[in-house]
Coordinates of C-alpha atoms in Angstrom, one line a residue:
Chain J
M1 CA 0.0 0.0 0.0
R2 CA 2.8 2.4 0.9
L3 CA 4.4 1.4 -2.4
L4 CA 1.3 2.2 -4.3
A5 CA 1.0 5.6 -2.5
A6 CA 4.6 6.3 -3.4
A7 CA 4.0 5.3 -7.1
L8 CA 1.0 7.5 -7.4
R9 CA 3.1 10.7 -7.0
S10 CA 3.8 10.3 -10.6
P11 CA 0.9 11.5 -12.9
A12 CA 1.5 8.7 -15.4
A13 CA 1.0 6.0 -12.7
V14 CA -2.3 7.8 -11.6
L15 CA -3.5 7.6 -15.2
G16 CA -2.5 4.0 -15.4
L17 CA -4.3 3.2 -12.2
A18 CA -7.4 5.1 -13.4
I19 CA -7.5 3.1 -16.7
V20 CA -7.1 -0.2 -14.8
A21 CA -9.8 0.8 -12.2
V22 CA -12.3 1.6 -15.1
F23 CA -11.8 -1.7 -16.6
L24 CA -12.1 -3.4 -13.2
F25 CA -15.3 -1.6 -12.6
V26 CA -16.8 -2.4 -15.9
S27 CA -15.9 -6.2 -15.5
L28 CA -17.4 -6.3 -12.0
F29 CA -20.7 -4.6 -12.8
A30 CA -21.0 -5.9 -16.4
P31 CA -24.5 -7.1 -16.0
F32 CA -25.7 -3.7 -14.9
I33 CA -23.7 -1.6 -17.5
A34 CA -24.3 -3.7 -20.6
P35 CA -27.4 -2.6 -22.5
Y36 CA -28.0 -6.0 -24.1
D37 CA -27.4 -9.7 -23.7
P38 CA -23.9 -10.2 -25.3
L39 CA -24.9 -13.5 -26.8
K40 CA -28.4 -12.5 -28.1
T41 CA -29.0 -12.0 -31.8
I42 CA -30.8 -8.6 -32.3
A43 CA -30.1 -7.0 -35.6
P44 CA -27.1 -7.8 -37.8
L45 CA -24.5 -5.3 -39.1
Q46 CA -25.8 -2.1 -37.5
L47 CA -23.4 0.9 -37.6
P48 CA -22.4 2.6 -34.4
G49 CA -25.1 4.8 -33.0
A50 CA -27.9 3.0 -34.9
S51 CA -31.2 2.7 -33.0
A52 CA -32.3 -0.6 -31.7
P53 CA -35.8 -2.1 -32.2
D54 CA -36.5 -1.7 -28.5
G55 CA -36.0 2.1 -28.7
G56 CA -32.4 2.0 -27.4
H57 CA -29.2 2.5 -29.4
F58 CA -26.3 0.2 -30.5
W59 CA -23.6 2.7 -29.5
L60 CA -20.8 0.6 -31.0
G61 CA -23.0 -1.1 -33.6
T62 CA -23.6 -4.8 -33.9
D63 CA -21.6 -7.7 -35.3
L64 CA -22.3 -10.2 -38.1
L65 CA -24.6 -12.3 -36.0
G66 CA -26.5 -9.3 -34.8
R67 CA -25.0 -9.1 -31.2
D68 CA -24.5 -5.7 -29.6
I69 CA -20.8 -4.9 -29.7
L70 CA -20.8 -2.6 -26.7
S71 CA -22.3 -5.4 -24.5
R72 CA -19.9 -7.9 -25.9
M73 CA -17.0 -5.6 -25.2
I74 CA -18.3 -5.1 -21.6
Y75 CA -18.6 -8.8 -21.0
G76 CA -15.3 -9.3 -22.8
T77 CA -13.6 -7.2 -20.2
R78 CA -14.8 -9.9 -17.7
T79 CA -13.3 -12.7 -19.8
V80 CA -10.0 -11.0 -20.3
L81 CA -9.5 -9.9 -16.7
L82 CA -10.7 -13.1 -15.2
W83 CA -8.5 -15.4 -17.3
S84 CA -5.5 -13.2 -17.3
T85 CA -5.7 -13.0 -13.5
I86 CA -6.0 -16.7 -13.1
A87 CA -3.2 -17.4 -15.6
T88 CA -0.8 -14.8 -14.1
A89 CA -1.5 -15.9 -10.6
A90 CA -0.7 -19.5 -11.6
A91 CA 2.5 -18.5 -13.3
F92 CA 3.6 -16.4 -10.3
A93 CA 2.7 -19.1 -7.8
A94 CA 4.9 -21.6 -9.6
G95 CA 7.7 -19.1 -10.5
V96 CA 7.9 -17.6 -7.1
L97 CA 7.9 -20.9 -5.3
A98 CA 10.5 -22.4 -7.5
G99 CA 12.6 -19.3 -7.4
L100 CA 12.5 -19.2 -3.6
L101 CA 13.6 -22.8 -3.3
A102 CA 16.3 -22.6 -5.9
G103 CA 17.6 -19.3 -4.4
Y104 CA 17.6 -20.5 -0.9
F105 CA 18.9 -24.0 -1.2
Q106 CA 21.1 -23.4 -4.3
G107 CA 23.3 -26.4 -5.3
V108 CA 21.5 -29.3 -7.0
T109 CA 17.9 -27.9 -6.5
D110 CA 19.1 -24.7 -8.2
T111 CA 20.8 -26.6 -11.1
V112 CA 17.8 -28.6 -11.8
M113 CA 15.3 -25.8 -11.6
S114 CA 17.4 -23.5 -13.7
F115 CA 17.9 -26.2 -16.3
L116 CA 14.1 -26.6 -16.6
A117 CA 13.5 -22.9 -16.8
N118 CA 16.2 -22.5 -19.5
T119 CA 14.6 -25.3 -21.5
L120 CA 11.2 -23.7 -21.4
L121 CA 12.8 -20.3 -22.2
S122 CA 14.4 -21.6 -25.3
F123 CA 10.9 -21.9 -27.0
P124 CA 9.7 -18.8 -28.7
V125 CA 6.7 -18.0 -26.6
M126 CA 4.1 -18.1 -29.3
V127 CA 5.4 -21.4 -30.6
L128 CA 5.2 -22.8 -27.0
Y129 CA 1.6 -21.6 -26.7
I130 CA 0.8 -23.1 -30.1
I131 CA 2.2 -26.4 -29.3
I132 CA 0.4 -26.7 -25.9
I133 CA -2.9 -25.5 -27.3
T134 CA -2.7 -27.8 -30.3
S135 CA -1.8 -30.8 -28.3
F136 CA -4.4 -30.2 -25.5
G137 CA -7.1 -28.3 -27.3
A138 CA -8.3 -24.7 -26.7
S139 CA -9.9 -23.9 -23.4
G140 CA -9.6 -21.7 -20.4
T141 CA -7.6 -24.2 -18.5
N142 CA -5.2 -24.8 -21.3
I143 CA -4.6 -21.1 -21.7
V144 CA -3.7 -21.0 -18.0
V145 CA -1.3 -24.0 -18.5
A146 CA 0.2 -22.3 -21.7
V147 CA 0.7 -19.0 -20.0
G148 CA 2.0 -20.7 -16.9
F149 CA 4.7 -22.5 -18.9
G150 CA 5.6 -19.3 -20.8
S151 CA 5.8 -16.9 -17.8
A152 CA 6.7 -19.0 -14.8
P153 CA 10.3 -19.4 -16.0
V154 CA 10.8 -15.7 -16.2
V155 CA 9.2 -15.1 -12.8
F156 CA 11.5 -17.9 -11.5
R157 CA 14.6 -16.2 -12.8
I158 CA 13.7 -12.8 -11.3
T159 CA 12.7 -14.3 -7.9
R160 CA 15.8 -16.6 -7.8
A161 CA 18.1 -13.6 -8.4
L162 CA 16.4 -11.5 -5.7
V163 CA 16.4 -14.3 -3.2
M164 CA 20.1 -15.0 -3.8
D165 CA 20.9 -11.4 -3.0
V166 CA 18.8 -11.3 0.1
R167 CA 20.0 -14.7 1.3
E168 CA 23.5 -13.2 1.9
R169 CA 22.3 -10.6 4.4
D170 CA 23.2 -10.8 8.0
Y171 CA 19.6 -11.0 9.2
V172 CA 19.1 -14.2 7.3
A173 CA 22.2 -15.7 8.7
A174 CA 21.0 -14.6 12.2
A175 CA 17.7 -16.3 11.6
I176 CA 19.4 -19.6 10.5
T177 CA 21.8 -19.5 13.4
Q178 CA 18.9 -19.0 15.8
G179 CA 17.7 -22.4 14.6
E180 CA 14.7 -21.4 12.8
S181 CA 13.4 -23.8 10.2
H182 CA 14.1 -23.4 6.4
L183 CA 10.4 -22.7 5.8
A184 CA 10.3 -20.0 8.4
V185 CA 13.4 -18.3 7.1
M186 CA 12.1 -18.4 3.5
L187 CA 8.6 -17.1 4.4
R188 CA 9.4 -14.7 7.2
E189 CA 12.9 -13.3 6.4
I190 CA 13.3 -13.6 2.6
L191 CA 9.9 -13.5 1.0
P192 CA 8.8 -10.0 2.5
N193 CA 12.1 -8.5 1.2
V194 CA 11.7 -9.6 -2.4
T195 CA 8.0 -8.7 -2.9
T196 CA 8.4 -5.1 -3.9
P197 CA 10.2 -5.7 -7.3
L198 CA 7.9 -8.6 -7.9
I199 CA 4.7 -6.5 -7.6
A200 CA 5.8 -4.2 -10.4
D201 CA 6.6 -7.3 -12.6
L202 CA 3.2 -8.7 -11.6
C203 CA 1.4 -5.6 -13.1
L204 CA 3.3 -5.8 -16.3
R205 CA 2.9 -9.6 -16.7
L206 CA -0.8 -9.3 -16.1
G207 CA -0.9 -7.0 -19.2
Y208 CA 1.3 -9.4 -21.2
T209 CA -1.2 -12.3 -20.3
A210 CA -4.1 -10.1 -21.4
I211 CA -2.4 -9.5 -24.7
T212 CA -1.6 -13.2 -25.0
I213 CA -5.2 -14.1 -24.4
G214 CA -6.1 -11.5 -27.0
V215 CA -3.6 -12.8 -29.5
L216 CA -4.7 -16.4 -29.0
G217 CA -8.3 -15.4 -29.4
F218 CA -7.4 -13.5 -32.6
L219 CA -5.7 -16.6 -33.9
G220 CA -8.7 -18.7 -33.2
L221 CA -6.8 -20.7 -30.4
G222 CA -8.4 -18.8 -27.5
L223 CA -11.6 -19.5 -25.5
P224 CA -14.1 -21.3 -27.6
P225 CA -17.0 -19.2 -29.0
P226 CA -19.5 -17.7 -28.2
T227 CA -17.6 -16.4 -25.2
P228 CA -17.2 -12.7 -25.7
D229 CA -13.5 -12.1 -26.0
W230 CA -11.8 -9.2 -27.4
G231 CA -9.3 -11.2 -29.5
S232 CA -11.8 -13.4 -31.2
M233 CA -14.2 -10.3 -31.7
A234 CA -11.3 -8.6 -33.6
A235 CA -10.7 -11.7 -35.7
E236 CA -14.4 -12.0 -36.6
G237 CA -14.5 -8.3 -37.5
K238 CA -11.3 -8.4 -39.6
A239 CA -13.0 -10.1 -42.5
M240 CA -15.4 -7.2 -42.9
A241 CA -13.1 -4.5 -41.8
I242 CA -13.4 -2.6 -45.1
A243 CA -17.1 -2.1 -44.8
F244 CA -17.5 -2.2 -41.1
P245 CA -14.2 -1.1 -39.4
H246 CA -16.0 -0.6 -36.1
M247 CA -16.3 -4.4 -35.6
V248 CA -12.5 -4.7 -35.3
I249 CA -11.4 -1.3 -34.1
F250 CA -13.2 -1.2 -30.7
P251 CA -11.8 -4.5 -29.3
C252 CA -8.2 -3.4 -30.5
V253 CA -8.6 -0.1 -28.7
A254 CA -9.8 -1.8 -25.6
I255 CA -6.9 -4.2 -25.3
S256 CA -4.3 -1.6 -26.1
L257 CA -5.8 0.7 -23.4
L258 CA -5.8 -2.0 -20.8
M259 CA -2.1 -2.8 -21.6
L260 CA -1.2 0.9 -21.5
G261 CA -2.9 1.3 -18.1
L262 CA -1.0 -1.7 -16.7
S263 CA 2.3 -0.7 -18.1
L264 CA 2.1 2.9 -16.8
L265 CA 1.1 1.5 -13.3
S266 CA 3.9 -1.0 -13.4
D267 CA 6.4 1.7 -14.5
G268 CA 5.3 3.9 -11.5
L269 CA 5.6 0.9 -9.1
R270 CA 9.1 0.1 -10.3
E271 CA 10.3 3.7 -10.0
A272 CA 8.8 3.9 -6.5
A273 CA 10.4 0.6 -5.5
K274 CA 13.8 2.0 -6.7
R275 CA 13.2 5.1 -4.7
Q276 CA 12.4 3.0 -1.5
V277 CA 15.6 1.1 -1.9
R278 CA 17.6 4.3 -2.2
T279 CA 16.2 5.9 0.9
Chain V
M1 CA 23.3 -26.1 -24.2
L2 CA 23.2 -29.5 -25.8
A3 CA 21.4 -30.8 -22.9
T4 CA 18.8 -28.0 -23.3
M5 CA 18.3 -29.0 -26.9
L6 CA 17.9 -32.6 -26.0
A7 CA 15.3 -31.7 -23.2
V8 CA 13.5 -29.5 -25.8
S9 CA 13.4 -32.3 -28.4
F10 CA 12.0 -34.7 -25.8
I11 CA 9.3 -32.2 -24.7
V12 CA 8.3 -31.5 -28.3
F13 CA 8.2 -35.2 -29.2
A14 CA 6.3 -36.2 -26.0
A15 CA 3.7 -33.4 -26.4
L16 CA 3.0 -34.3 -30.0
E17 CA 3.4 -38.0 -30.2
H18 CA 2.4 -39.3 -26.8
N19 CA -0.9 -40.4 -28.2
I20 CA -0.3 -42.5 -31.2
E21 CA -4.0 -42.8 -32.1
D22 CA -4.0 -39.1 -32.5
V23 CA -1.0 -39.2 -34.8
A24 CA -2.6 -41.7 -37.0
T25 CA -5.8 -39.7 -37.2
H26 CA -3.9 -36.5 -38.2
V27 CA -1.8 -38.3 -40.8
L28 CA -4.5 -40.4 -42.4
G29 CA -7.4 -38.0 -42.0
Q30 CA -10.6 -38.2 -40.0
F31 CA -12.2 -40.6 -42.2
A32 CA -9.7 -43.5 -42.0
T33 CA -11.1 -46.6 -40.3
A34 CA -9.7 -48.0 -37.1
D35 CA -8.1 -50.9 -39.1
Q36 CA -6.4 -48.5 -41.5
R37 CA -5.0 -46.6 -38.6
H38 CA -3.9 -49.7 -36.9
S39 CA -1.9 -51.1 -39.8
W40 CA -0.4 -47.7 -40.6
L41 CA 0.7 -47.5 -37.0
R42 CA 2.3 -51.0 -37.2
E43 CA 4.0 -50.4 -40.5
N44 CA 5.6 -47.2 -39.3
G45 CA 6.8 -48.8 -36.0
Y46 CA 4.4 -46.9 -33.7
F47 CA 3.9 -49.9 -31.4
D48 CA 7.6 -49.7 -30.4
P49 CA 8.4 -48.5 -26.9
F50 CA 8.1 -44.7 -26.6
L51 CA 11.9 -44.2 -26.0
V52 CA 12.7 -46.2 -29.1
R53 CA 10.4 -44.1 -31.2
Y54 CA 11.9 -40.9 -29.6
L55 CA 15.4 -41.9 -30.5
R56 CA 14.4 -42.9 -34.0
W57 CA 12.8 -39.5 -34.5
L58 CA 15.7 -37.7 -33.0
Y59 CA 18.1 -39.5 -35.3
G60 CA 15.9 -38.7 -38.2
F61 CA 15.9 -35.0 -37.3
V62 CA 19.7 -34.8 -36.9
S63 CA 20.3 -36.6 -40.1
G64 CA 18.0 -34.2 -41.9
N65 CA 15.1 -36.7 -42.5
W66 CA 12.2 -34.5 -41.2
G67 CA 9.3 -36.4 -42.8
V68 CA 6.6 -35.3 -45.1
S69 CA 4.0 -32.6 -44.2
T70 CA 0.5 -34.2 -44.1
H71 CA -1.1 -30.8 -45.0
F72 CA 1.1 -29.6 -47.7
K73 CA 2.1 -33.0 -49.0
E74 CA 5.7 -31.8 -49.4
P75 CA 8.9 -32.7 -47.6
V76 CA 9.1 -30.8 -44.3
R77 CA 12.6 -29.7 -44.8
A78 CA 12.1 -28.0 -48.2
L79 CA 9.0 -26.3 -46.8
I80 CA 10.7 -24.9 -43.8
A81 CA 13.7 -23.7 -45.7
D82 CA 11.4 -22.0 -48.2
Y83 CA 9.1 -20.2 -45.7
L84 CA 11.9 -19.4 -43.2
W85 CA 13.7 -17.5 -46.0
Q86 CA 10.6 -15.3 -46.4
S87 CA 10.4 -14.7 -42.7
A88 CA 14.1 -13.8 -42.5
L89 CA 13.4 -11.2 -45.1
L90 CA 10.6 -9.7 -43.2
A91 CA 12.4 -9.8 -39.9
G92 CA 15.7 -8.5 -41.4
L93 CA 13.9 -5.5 -43.0
S94 CA 12.2 -4.7 -39.7
L95 CA 15.4 -5.0 -37.7
L96 CA 17.1 -2.8 -40.2
L97 CA 14.5 -0.1 -39.6
M98 CA 13.9 -0.7 -35.9
V99 CA 17.5 -0.7 -34.6
P100 CA 18.7 2.7 -35.8
L101 CA 15.4 4.3 -35.0
A102 CA 15.2 2.9 -31.5
L103 CA 18.8 3.6 -30.7
A104 CA 18.5 7.2 -32.0
L105 CA 15.4 7.8 -30.1
G106 CA 16.8 6.3 -26.9
V107 CA 20.0 8.3 -27.1
L108 CA 18.0 11.6 -27.7
A109 CA 15.8 10.8 -24.8
G110 CA 18.5 9.7 -22.4
M111 CA 21.0 12.5 -23.0
R112 CA 19.0 15.0 -21.1
E113 CA 16.9 13.1 -18.5
G114 CA 13.6 14.7 -17.7
S115 CA 13.6 17.1 -20.6
L116 CA 10.5 17.7 -22.8
L117 CA 12.0 15.6 -25.6
D118 CA 12.7 12.8 -23.1
R119 CA 9.1 12.8 -21.8
A120 CA 7.7 12.8 -25.4
I121 CA 9.8 9.9 -26.5
S122 CA 9.2 7.9 -23.3
I123 CA 5.3 8.3 -23.7
L124 CA 5.5 7.3 -27.4
S125 CA 7.6 4.2 -26.6
I126 CA 5.3 3.1 -23.7
A127 CA 2.3 3.6 -26.0
T128 CA 3.7 1.6 -29.0
T129 CA 4.9 -1.3 -26.8
S130 CA 1.4 -1.4 -25.2
I131 CA -0.4 -2.1 -28.5
P132 CA -0.5 -5.7 -29.4
Q133 CA 0.6 -6.4 -32.9
F134 CA -2.8 -7.5 -34.2
A135 CA -4.3 -4.2 -32.9
S136 CA -1.5 -2.0 -34.4
A137 CA -2.0 -4.1 -37.7
V138 CA -5.7 -3.1 -37.5
F139 CA -5.0 0.6 -36.8
L140 CA -2.5 0.9 -39.5
S141 CA -4.6 -1.0 -42.0
V142 CA -7.6 1.3 -41.3
V143 CA -5.5 4.4 -41.9
F144 CA -3.3 3.3 -44.8
V145 CA -5.4 0.7 -46.5
F146 CA -9.1 1.8 -46.0
W147 CA -8.8 5.6 -45.6
L148 CA -5.9 6.6 -47.7
G149 CA -5.9 3.5 -50.0
L150 CA -2.1 3.7 -50.3
L151 CA -1.2 0.2 -49.5
P152 CA -2.5 -3.3 -50.0
G153 CA -4.1 -4.8 -46.9
A154 CA -2.7 -8.3 -47.5
S155 CA 0.7 -9.7 -48.3
A156 CA 0.2 -13.0 -49.8
M157 CA 2.4 -12.1 -52.8
T158 CA 0.3 -14.3 -55.0
S159 CA 1.6 -12.6 -58.2
G160 CA 5.3 -12.7 -57.3
F161 CA 7.2 -10.6 -54.9
E162 CA 5.8 -7.1 -54.4
W163 CA 7.7 -4.5 -52.2
K164 CA 4.4 -2.7 -51.6
E165 CA 3.1 -5.6 -49.8
M166 CA 6.1 -5.7 -47.4
V167 CA 5.4 -2.2 -46.1
M168 CA 2.5 -3.1 -43.7
P169 CA 4.0 -6.1 -42.0
V170 CA 7.5 -4.4 -41.6
M171 CA 5.8 -1.3 -40.2
V172 CA 3.8 -3.3 -37.6
L173 CA 6.8 -5.3 -36.4
T174 CA 9.0 -2.2 -36.3
L175 CA 6.5 -0.2 -34.3
A176 CA 6.0 -3.1 -31.8
G177 CA 9.7 -3.7 -31.3
A178 CA 11.3 -0.3 -31.4
G179 CA 9.6 0.9 -28.1
Y180 CA 11.3 -1.6 -25.9
L181 CA 14.8 -1.1 -27.4
A182 CA 14.4 2.7 -27.2
R183 CA 13.5 2.4 -23.5
M184 CA 16.5 0.2 -22.8
T185 CA 18.8 2.6 -24.7
R186 CA 17.4 5.5 -22.8
A187 CA 17.9 3.8 -19.4
S188 CA 21.5 3.0 -20.3
M189 CA 22.2 6.5 -21.7
V190 CA 20.8 8.1 -18.4
E191 CA 23.0 5.9 -16.4
V192 CA 26.1 6.8 -18.4
M193 CA 25.4 10.5 -18.5
A194 CA 25.2 10.5 -14.7
S195 CA 28.7 8.8 -14.3
P196 CA 31.8 10.7 -13.0
Y197 CA 33.8 10.5 -16.3
I198 CA 31.1 12.5 -18.1
R199 CA 31.2 15.2 -15.4
T200 CA 35.0 15.3 -15.9
A201 CA 34.5 15.8 -19.6
Q202 CA 32.0 18.6 -18.9
M203 CA 34.5 20.3 -16.5
K204 CA 37.2 20.0 -19.1
G205 CA 35.0 22.2 -21.2
A206 CA 34.0 19.7 -23.9
S207 CA 31.0 20.6 -25.9
F208 CA 27.7 18.7 -25.3
A209 CA 27.8 17.1 -28.7
R210 CA 31.3 16.0 -28.2
I211 CA 30.4 14.5 -24.8
V212 CA 27.5 12.6 -26.2
L213 CA 29.2 11.4 -29.3
R214 CA 32.7 10.7 -28.2
H215 CA 32.3 9.8 -24.5
A216 CA 28.8 8.5 -23.7
L217 CA 27.7 6.7 -26.8
R218 CA 30.0 3.8 -26.7
N219 CA 29.4 2.8 -23.2
A220 CA 25.7 3.5 -23.5
L221 CA 25.3 1.2 -26.4
V222 CA 26.7 -1.9 -24.8
A223 CA 23.5 -3.0 -23.1
P224 CA 21.1 -2.3 -26.0
V225 CA 23.4 -3.9 -28.7
T226 CA 23.5 -7.2 -26.7
V227 CA 19.8 -7.1 -26.4
I228 CA 19.3 -6.8 -30.2
M229 CA 20.3 -10.4 -30.6
L230 CA 17.4 -11.4 -28.3
Y231 CA 15.1 -9.8 -30.8
I232 CA 15.5 -12.8 -33.0
P233 CA 13.5 -15.1 -30.6
W234 CA 11.1 -12.2 -30.2
L235 CA 10.6 -11.9 -33.9
L236 CA 10.1 -15.6 -34.3
S237 CA 7.2 -15.4 -31.9
N238 CA 5.7 -12.2 -33.3
V239 CA 6.0 -12.9 -37.0
I240 CA 3.3 -15.6 -36.3
V241 CA 0.7 -12.9 -35.5
V242 CA 1.8 -10.5 -38.2
E243 CA 2.1 -13.1 -40.9
A244 CA -1.2 -14.6 -40.0
Y245 CA -2.8 -11.2 -40.2
F246 CA -1.4 -10.2 -43.5
G247 CA -1.5 -13.7 -45.0
Y248 CA 2.3 -13.4 -45.6
R249 CA 3.8 -16.8 -46.5
G250 CA 6.6 -17.0 -43.9
F251 CA 7.6 -19.3 -41.1
G252 CA 5.0 -17.9 -38.7
T253 CA 2.2 -18.8 -41.1
L254 CA 3.7 -22.2 -41.6
I255 CA 3.7 -23.0 -37.9
Y256 CA 0.2 -21.5 -37.5
T257 CA -1.2 -23.5 -40.4
A258 CA 0.6 -26.6 -39.2
S259 CA -1.0 -26.2 -35.8
L260 CA -4.5 -25.6 -37.1
Q261 CA -4.1 -28.7 -39.4
H262 CA -2.5 -30.8 -36.8
D263 CA 0.4 -31.4 -39.1
V264 CA 2.5 -33.3 -36.5
Y265 CA 5.8 -33.6 -38.4
L266 CA 5.9 -30.0 -39.6
I267 CA 5.2 -28.7 -36.0
E268 CA 8.0 -30.9 -34.6
A269 CA 10.6 -29.8 -37.1
G270 CA 9.4 -26.2 -37.1
T271 CA 9.6 -25.9 -33.3
M272 CA 13.1 -27.5 -33.3
V273 CA 14.3 -25.0 -35.9
A274 CA 12.9 -22.2 -33.8
V275 CA 14.5 -23.4 -30.6
I276 CA 17.9 -23.8 -32.4
A277 CA 17.6 -20.2 -33.6
V278 CA 16.8 -19.0 -30.0
V279 CA 19.7 -20.9 -28.4
G280 CA 22.0 -19.8 -31.1
T281 CA 21.2 -16.1 -30.6
Q282 CA 21.6 -16.4 -26.9
L283 CA 25.1 -17.7 -27.5
L284 CA 25.8 -14.8 -30.0
S285 CA 24.5 -12.2 -27.6
D286 CA 26.7 -13.4 -24.8
L287 CA 29.7 -13.3 -27.2
A288 CA 28.8 -9.8 -28.3
N289 CA 28.6 -8.7 -24.7
V290 CA 32.2 -10.1 -24.0
W291 CA 33.5 -8.4 -27.1
L292 CA 31.9 -4.9 -26.3
N293 CA 32.5 -4.9 -22.6
P294 CA 35.8 -6.2 -21.4
R295 CA 34.7 -5.9 -17.8
V296 CA 32.0 -8.5 -18.3
D297 CA 31.7 -11.2 -15.7
F298 CA 31.6 -14.6 -17.4
A299 CA 29.5 -16.2 -14.7
T300 CA 26.2 -14.5 -15.7
P301 CA 25.4 -14.5 -19.4
V302 CA 23.3 -11.5 -20.6
S303 CA 20.8 -13.9 -22.0
T304 CA 19.8 -14.9 -18.5
K305 CA 19.4 -11.3 -17.4
A306 CA 17.3 -9.8 -20.1
T307 CA 14.1 -11.4 -21.3
L308 CA 11.8 -9.7 -23.8

């Protein structure tokens, strides 16, 4: 919290937080904000602002199947935020745990885990995602698995380097000499001292995951239809982009904005963390 | 490194051929009967133990026998060579554009930290890195293809090679990649400009241009230049989206089509080629770092420090 307060002294970080907060709000209250059912066919290929049969308006138009784009975008926020949070959390849980163990015990544990991480990192990320999703099919769970395999090794490396640094400190040596268990030293002495840089990375990685989900959706490897998902909306709209550019533009704007918000916030957090270390 | 390659090959093989029934279905098509699948599997030695099959496949890969693509009905090796060349052209052109642009912007931003120019460049680079490639492809298409009608919206090159069709994909890749490199260069430049030897040069009365060009540049460019190598894995990932979007017939489209068509042998060989490229560039980037920076510590390779 103090870190967040420190980060918010920069106007860019405030803007970032505001953008993220708006998306969060929209996703939480989607059923109250969305004017129509995102899956219901109403009137196909309406332009933005066209009036709806029930007297309302399709502010962002409708898609090929006659579904209201605004409502699909609003529910799509839910899809993106939900799955990217789950996937990022899974990647972080695995990466931080492995990094903590490798950095603390070092030796064989470290050698084995670093080898595994290096192996996974030698795949170009998209190729890794494609292999996983082709072999196991496209579903939310498999997206989590794919992102986990793609991101956990990076989180592992960051955590491991941080832990190795902290482990040499006197207070860790003191705790070990006092006879505290390995688990207690790791959780009480080391973990709290590595969280700050990890939080900044968490923010950025959340954005990367959102993009990944968008890209997979765009390539037709994401969540199966009719789930409203920005990536697949953009892909559906792409075929008709010449006549109806609105179908493809809005989802693209949304995902870019979300990523922008998260990277601004992450930048602010990282700067604040640096300042904290200095003082 | 060889151990990494072996582990990768094992993972690839296990992921794609752990279920032999699936392999038979993908190779023979959905309409083959169970008997046909069974005899195909027996003829091709699929009932051998898993390890035997893996070693046979690995031997085949090493000796250049990569099988025949089930979707394209062509030898995998020729296909990959052909499409990879197209991607190399695309990636090469974008690097050629991206690197000087990003380095110049980074140096301009970093030489006076906090200046208006610095702020503007930083915002621009954050914004461009935030936009996923398919979105920037859409934005650029809307402007250059639909509104202005200047450029073709697809790059399938159906009637031979066409420079015009290269512009959009190269632009999208450059835009997406330049931001990160510019930010790295800026950070490195800021650090160098704050170092004592620059202050010495200032007190000697050297002009600002001389300080930047003669004193700061060489040291500031060490970190970004070693990172450029890591752009090759990044490009291998990102050409998939860009090529799929524009229908450009390169390595990315090949892998993507292979995965949609469950073209097992093509995915296997394609992945191995991609991984060899990644591991190779990591090695090159470590070597570049040693060459540019004599103070380098050999214990921690750069490729383990920076990840795109």
